[in-house]
XYZ file of C-alpha atoms in Angstrom:
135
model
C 0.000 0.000 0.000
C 1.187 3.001 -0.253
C 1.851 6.149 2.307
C -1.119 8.172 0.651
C -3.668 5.304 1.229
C -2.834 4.296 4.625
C -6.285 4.084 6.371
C -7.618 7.824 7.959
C -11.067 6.138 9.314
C -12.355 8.586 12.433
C -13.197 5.720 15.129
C -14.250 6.135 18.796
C -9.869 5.384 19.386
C -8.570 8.126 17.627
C -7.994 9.881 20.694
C -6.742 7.482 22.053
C -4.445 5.201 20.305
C -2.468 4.838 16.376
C -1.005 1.954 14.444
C 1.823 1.727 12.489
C 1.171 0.479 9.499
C 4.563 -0.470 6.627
C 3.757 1.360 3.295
C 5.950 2.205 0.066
C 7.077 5.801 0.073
C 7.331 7.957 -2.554
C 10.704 6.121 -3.549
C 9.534 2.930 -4.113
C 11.080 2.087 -0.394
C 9.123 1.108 2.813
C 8.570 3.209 5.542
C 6.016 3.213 8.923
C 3.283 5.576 8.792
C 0.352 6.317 11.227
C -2.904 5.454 10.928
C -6.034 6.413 13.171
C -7.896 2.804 11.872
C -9.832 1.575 9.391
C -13.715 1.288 8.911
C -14.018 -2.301 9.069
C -11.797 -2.750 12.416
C -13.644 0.204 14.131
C -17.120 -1.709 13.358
C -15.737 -4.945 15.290
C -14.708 -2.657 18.158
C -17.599 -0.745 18.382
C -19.710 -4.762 18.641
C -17.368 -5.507 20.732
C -17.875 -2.455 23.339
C -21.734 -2.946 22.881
C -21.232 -6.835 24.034
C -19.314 -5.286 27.443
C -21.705 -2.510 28.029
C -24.891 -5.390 27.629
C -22.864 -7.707 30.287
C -21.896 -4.903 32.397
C -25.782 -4.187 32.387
C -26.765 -8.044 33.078
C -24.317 -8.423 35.979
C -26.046 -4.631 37.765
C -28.852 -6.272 37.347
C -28.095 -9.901 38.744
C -26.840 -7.719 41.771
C -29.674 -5.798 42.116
C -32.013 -8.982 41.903
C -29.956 -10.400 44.973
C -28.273 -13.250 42.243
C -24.708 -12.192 42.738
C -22.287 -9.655 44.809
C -21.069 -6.136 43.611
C -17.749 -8.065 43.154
C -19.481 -9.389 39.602
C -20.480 -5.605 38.412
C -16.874 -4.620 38.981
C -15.333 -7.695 37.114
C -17.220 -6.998 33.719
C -16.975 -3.270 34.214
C -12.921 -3.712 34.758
C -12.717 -6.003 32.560
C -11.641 -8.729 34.989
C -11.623 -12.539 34.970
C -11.444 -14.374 38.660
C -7.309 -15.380 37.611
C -6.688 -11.723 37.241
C -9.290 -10.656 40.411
C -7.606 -13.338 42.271
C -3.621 -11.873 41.190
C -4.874 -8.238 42.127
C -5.902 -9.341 45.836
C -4.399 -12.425 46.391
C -7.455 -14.773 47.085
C -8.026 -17.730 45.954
C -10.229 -18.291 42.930
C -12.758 -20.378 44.690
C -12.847 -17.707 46.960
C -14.000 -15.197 44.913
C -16.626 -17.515 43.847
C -17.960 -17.491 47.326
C -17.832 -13.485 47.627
C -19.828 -13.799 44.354
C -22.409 -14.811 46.276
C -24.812 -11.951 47.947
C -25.374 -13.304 51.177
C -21.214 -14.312 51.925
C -20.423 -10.722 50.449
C -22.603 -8.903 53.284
C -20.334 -11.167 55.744
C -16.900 -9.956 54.220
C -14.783 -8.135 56.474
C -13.712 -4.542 55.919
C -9.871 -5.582 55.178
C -11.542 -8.046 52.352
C -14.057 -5.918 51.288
C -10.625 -3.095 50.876
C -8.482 -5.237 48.426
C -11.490 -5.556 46.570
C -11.888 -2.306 46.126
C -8.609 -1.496 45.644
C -8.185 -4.276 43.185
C -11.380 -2.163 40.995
C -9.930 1.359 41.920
C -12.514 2.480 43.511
C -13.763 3.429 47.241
C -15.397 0.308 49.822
C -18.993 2.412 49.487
C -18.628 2.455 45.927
C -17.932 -1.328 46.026
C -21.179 -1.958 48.127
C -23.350 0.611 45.991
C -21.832 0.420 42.480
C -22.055 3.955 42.307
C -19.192 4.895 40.068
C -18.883 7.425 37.336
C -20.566 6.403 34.140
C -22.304 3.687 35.915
């Protein structure tokens, strides 16, 4: 391809992020140039974000219909799987299963109920209220 055609396409990451994409100069060598993304790859992205924003929905509302803890919100919200929940504040996986539950949550103490929140970057009452910005 060459440097005039690498892809300009305006996507929700342009702000945020470029690629480097190899591309024949005007020489006939290759070179890197930047591109903000193409129209195709923002499309997946953007189905992709809608699929985390409907399970970040689904897990508030398992929470708020006493099916799971808080703990769950945060995890699809951060992005977070119980191997990488578990790394962050060094329980055991089958623990965090338990805390997933509503009723063993309530009965966490407040050093637990800290690493989780500090795991999620956020404050202990915003753990127990999933009141965060955005959310």
């Amino acid at each position: 391809m060459k440097k005039k055609d690498v892809p300009q396409y305006k996507s929700g990451l342009v702000d945020f992020t470029k690629e480097v994409y190899y591309a024949e100069d005007e020489k006939g060598g290759y070179t890197t140039e930047l591109s903000t993304g193409w129209e195709v790859k923002s499309e997946a992205l953007n189905v992709a974000w809608e699929d985390i924003r409907e399970r970040v929905a689904d897990a508030k509302k398992q929470v708020e219909q006493g099916i799971a803890s808080p703990i769950l919100f945060f995890m699809e919200l951060r992005l977070m799987d119980l191997g990488l929940v578990a790394s962050y504040t060094g329980f055991w996986k089958w623990q965090i299963k338990r805390h997933l539950k509503p009723n063993t949550f309530k009965k966490l103490s407040q050093r637990k109920l800290e690493k989780y929140a500090e795991a999620f970057d956020i404050s202990v009452d915003e753990l127990k209220t999933m009141e965060v910005d955005g959310n």
